Short mmCIF file of N, CA and C in Angstrom, two decimals:
data_model
loop_
_atom_site.label_atom_id
_atom_site.label_comp_id
_atom_site.label_asym_id
_atom_site.label_seq_id
_atom_site.Cartn_x
_atom_site.Cartn_y
_atom_site.Cartn_z
N GLN A 1 -94.51 8.27 -19.35
CA GLN A 1 -94.07 9.05 -20.47
C GLN A 1 -92.79 9.80 -20.07
N ASP A 2 -91.79 9.73 -20.93
CA ASP A 2 -90.54 10.42 -20.68
C ASP A 2 -90.73 11.92 -20.86
N MET A 3 -90.07 12.67 -19.98
CA MET A 3 -90.10 14.12 -20.10
C MET A 3 -88.71 14.59 -20.50
N ARG A 4 -88.65 15.62 -21.29
CA ARG A 4 -87.35 16.18 -21.66
C ARG A 4 -87.46 17.70 -21.69
N ALA A 5 -86.33 18.33 -21.57
CA ALA A 5 -86.29 19.79 -21.55
C ALA A 5 -86.65 20.36 -22.92
N HIS A 6 -87.36 21.45 -22.91
CA HIS A 6 -87.68 22.15 -24.16
C HIS A 6 -86.47 22.91 -24.67
N THR A 7 -85.67 23.39 -23.74
CA THR A 7 -84.46 24.14 -24.08
C THR A 7 -83.48 24.04 -22.92
N SER A 8 -82.27 24.44 -23.14
CA SER A 8 -81.28 24.47 -22.05
C SER A 8 -80.48 25.76 -22.16
N VAL A 9 -79.96 26.19 -21.03
CA VAL A 9 -79.17 27.42 -20.97
C VAL A 9 -77.83 27.07 -20.33
N PRO A 10 -76.72 27.25 -21.05
CA PRO A 10 -75.42 27.03 -20.43
C PRO A 10 -75.20 28.12 -19.38
N LEU A 11 -74.93 27.73 -18.14
CA LEU A 11 -74.88 28.68 -17.04
C LEU A 11 -73.51 29.29 -16.79
N LEU A 12 -72.49 28.79 -17.45
CA LEU A 12 -71.14 29.29 -17.22
C LEU A 12 -71.09 30.81 -17.41
N GLY A 13 -70.64 31.50 -16.38
CA GLY A 13 -70.52 32.95 -16.44
C GLY A 13 -71.72 33.74 -15.93
N TYR A 14 -72.83 33.07 -15.66
CA TYR A 14 -74.00 33.76 -15.13
C TYR A 14 -73.78 34.11 -13.66
N GLN A 15 -74.42 35.17 -13.21
CA GLN A 15 -74.45 35.53 -11.80
C GLN A 15 -75.78 35.06 -11.23
N VAL A 16 -75.73 34.50 -10.03
CA VAL A 16 -76.94 34.04 -9.35
C VAL A 16 -77.19 34.99 -8.19
N THR A 17 -78.36 35.60 -8.16
CA THR A 17 -78.66 36.56 -7.11
C THR A 17 -80.02 36.26 -6.49
N ALA A 18 -80.14 36.60 -5.19
CA ALA A 18 -81.41 36.45 -4.50
C ALA A 18 -82.36 37.51 -5.00
N GLY A 19 -83.62 37.20 -4.94
CA GLY A 19 -84.64 38.13 -5.42
C GLY A 19 -84.93 39.23 -4.42
N THR A 20 -86.09 39.79 -4.53
CA THR A 20 -86.48 40.92 -3.70
C THR A 20 -86.92 40.48 -2.31
N GLN A 21 -86.99 41.44 -1.41
CA GLN A 21 -87.48 41.15 -0.07
C GLN A 21 -88.97 40.85 -0.08
N ALA A 22 -89.66 41.27 -1.12
CA ALA A 22 -91.10 41.03 -1.22
C ALA A 22 -91.41 39.53 -1.24
N ASP A 23 -90.52 38.73 -1.85
CA ASP A 23 -90.69 37.28 -1.85
C ASP A 23 -89.31 36.63 -1.76
N PRO A 24 -88.94 36.16 -0.58
CA PRO A 24 -87.60 35.59 -0.38
C PRO A 24 -87.37 34.26 -1.10
N ARG A 25 -88.39 33.72 -1.74
CA ARG A 25 -88.22 32.46 -2.48
C ARG A 25 -87.75 32.69 -3.91
N VAL A 26 -87.67 33.94 -4.33
CA VAL A 26 -87.30 34.30 -5.70
C VAL A 26 -85.79 34.45 -5.82
N PHE A 27 -85.24 34.03 -6.97
CA PHE A 27 -83.84 34.26 -7.29
C PHE A 27 -83.70 34.42 -8.79
N GLN A 28 -82.55 34.97 -9.21
CA GLN A 28 -82.36 35.26 -10.63
C GLN A 28 -81.00 34.81 -11.12
N LEU A 29 -80.96 34.51 -12.40
CA LEU A 29 -79.72 34.32 -13.15
C LEU A 29 -79.58 35.55 -14.03
N GLN A 30 -78.35 36.08 -14.13
CA GLN A 30 -78.15 37.30 -14.90
C GLN A 30 -76.82 37.26 -15.64
N GLN A 31 -76.84 37.69 -16.90
CA GLN A 31 -75.63 37.85 -17.69
C GLN A 31 -75.94 38.73 -18.89
N SER A 32 -75.11 39.74 -19.11
CA SER A 32 -75.21 40.62 -20.29
C SER A 32 -76.63 41.13 -20.53
N GLY A 33 -77.28 41.57 -19.47
CA GLY A 33 -78.63 42.11 -19.62
C GLY A 33 -79.73 41.08 -19.75
N GLN A 34 -79.37 39.82 -19.76
CA GLN A 34 -80.35 38.72 -19.85
C GLN A 34 -80.67 38.25 -18.43
N PHE A 35 -81.94 38.20 -18.09
CA PHE A 35 -82.37 37.77 -16.76
C PHE A 35 -83.30 36.58 -16.87
N TYR A 36 -83.12 35.63 -15.98
CA TYR A 36 -84.06 34.52 -15.80
C TYR A 36 -84.47 34.56 -14.33
N THR A 37 -85.75 34.61 -14.07
CA THR A 37 -86.26 34.69 -12.71
C THR A 37 -86.94 33.38 -12.35
N PHE A 38 -86.62 32.89 -11.15
CA PHE A 38 -87.15 31.62 -10.65
C PHE A 38 -87.80 31.85 -9.29
N LYS A 39 -88.73 30.97 -8.95
CA LYS A 39 -89.36 31.02 -7.64
C LYS A 39 -89.45 29.60 -7.11
N ALA A 40 -88.80 29.37 -5.98
CA ALA A 40 -88.81 28.05 -5.35
C ALA A 40 -90.02 27.93 -4.42
N GLU A 41 -90.34 26.72 -4.04
CA GLU A 41 -91.47 26.50 -3.15
C GLU A 41 -91.18 26.96 -1.73
N THR A 42 -89.91 26.86 -1.31
CA THR A 42 -89.50 27.28 0.03
C THR A 42 -88.16 28.01 -0.05
N GLU A 43 -87.80 28.71 1.02
CA GLU A 43 -86.50 29.38 1.06
C GLU A 43 -85.36 28.35 1.07
N GLU A 44 -85.58 27.23 1.74
CA GLU A 44 -84.57 26.17 1.76
C GLU A 44 -84.30 25.65 0.34
N LEU A 45 -85.36 25.40 -0.41
CA LEU A 45 -85.19 24.96 -1.79
C LEU A 45 -84.54 26.04 -2.65
N ARG A 46 -84.90 27.29 -2.41
CA ARG A 46 -84.24 28.39 -3.13
C ARG A 46 -82.73 28.35 -2.89
N ASP A 47 -82.33 28.18 -1.64
CA ASP A 47 -80.90 28.13 -1.31
C ASP A 47 -80.20 26.97 -2.02
N ARG A 48 -80.86 25.83 -2.07
CA ARG A 48 -80.26 24.66 -2.74
C ARG A 48 -80.15 24.88 -4.25
N TRP A 49 -81.19 25.45 -4.86
CA TRP A 49 -81.14 25.76 -6.29
C TRP A 49 -80.05 26.78 -6.58
N MET A 50 -79.97 27.82 -5.74
CA MET A 50 -78.95 28.85 -5.95
C MET A 50 -77.55 28.26 -5.85
N LYS A 51 -77.34 27.40 -4.88
CA LYS A 51 -76.02 26.78 -4.71
C LYS A 51 -75.67 25.93 -5.94
N ALA A 52 -76.63 25.16 -6.42
CA ALA A 52 -76.38 24.31 -7.60
C ALA A 52 -76.09 25.17 -8.83
N MET A 53 -76.85 26.24 -9.01
CA MET A 53 -76.64 27.10 -10.17
C MET A 53 -75.34 27.89 -10.06
N GLU A 54 -74.97 28.31 -8.84
CA GLU A 54 -73.69 28.99 -8.65
C GLU A 54 -72.53 28.07 -9.02
N ARG A 55 -72.65 26.82 -8.63
CA ARG A 55 -71.60 25.84 -8.98
C ARG A 55 -71.52 25.68 -10.50
N ALA A 56 -72.66 25.54 -11.15
CA ALA A 56 -72.66 25.38 -12.60
C ALA A 56 -72.11 26.63 -13.29
N ALA A 57 -72.46 27.80 -12.78
CA ALA A 57 -72.01 29.05 -13.38
C ALA A 57 -70.50 29.25 -13.24
N SER A 58 -69.92 28.63 -12.22
CA SER A 58 -68.47 28.77 -12.00
C SER A 58 -67.67 27.68 -12.72
N GLY A 59 -68.36 26.72 -13.32
CA GLY A 59 -67.68 25.64 -14.02
C GLY A 59 -67.35 24.46 -13.13
N TRP A 60 -67.84 24.46 -11.90
CA TRP A 60 -67.60 23.37 -10.96
C TRP A 60 -68.24 22.09 -11.47
N SER A 61 -67.57 20.96 -11.23
CA SER A 61 -68.15 19.66 -11.55
C SER A 61 -67.77 18.68 -10.45
N PRO A 62 -68.64 17.72 -10.13
CA PRO A 62 -68.35 16.77 -9.06
C PRO A 62 -67.17 15.88 -9.41
N ARG A 63 -66.33 15.61 -8.41
CA ARG A 63 -65.17 14.75 -8.63
C ARG A 63 -65.26 13.44 -7.85
N GLY A 64 -66.09 13.42 -6.84
CA GLY A 64 -66.21 12.22 -6.02
C GLY A 64 -67.66 11.94 -5.69
N PRO A 65 -67.92 10.84 -4.98
CA PRO A 65 -69.30 10.43 -4.70
C PRO A 65 -70.06 11.43 -3.84
N ASN A 66 -69.38 12.21 -2.99
CA ASN A 66 -70.06 13.16 -2.11
C ASN A 66 -70.02 14.59 -2.63
N ASP A 67 -69.37 14.83 -3.75
CA ASP A 67 -69.24 16.19 -4.27
C ASP A 67 -70.55 16.73 -4.82
N GLY A 68 -71.49 15.89 -5.12
CA GLY A 68 -72.76 16.36 -5.65
C GLY A 68 -73.75 16.76 -4.58
N ASP A 69 -73.39 16.56 -3.30
CA ASP A 69 -74.28 16.87 -2.19
C ASP A 69 -74.42 18.38 -2.04
N LEU A 70 -75.63 18.88 -2.09
CA LEU A 70 -75.87 20.32 -1.98
C LEU A 70 -76.35 20.72 -0.60
N SER A 71 -76.41 19.80 0.34
CA SER A 71 -76.85 20.15 1.69
C SER A 71 -75.68 20.73 2.47
N ASP A 72 -76.00 21.52 3.47
CA ASP A 72 -74.96 22.11 4.32
C ASP A 72 -75.00 21.50 5.69
#
């Protein structure tokens, strides 16, 4: 069965911030008083999600075959 998103949020202009020290897997998107809170399974996955969302929020788009790589 195909899955599809219920909704989408354009990320351009959002700030991506790490969550609290209470749970280092948490991170947030924030803009104009609107917050979206996420929790990754691991800190490594949190870092990868944050990097991808930061790129989307800045308007970055891949230009070559390796530009989509989110690993460091």
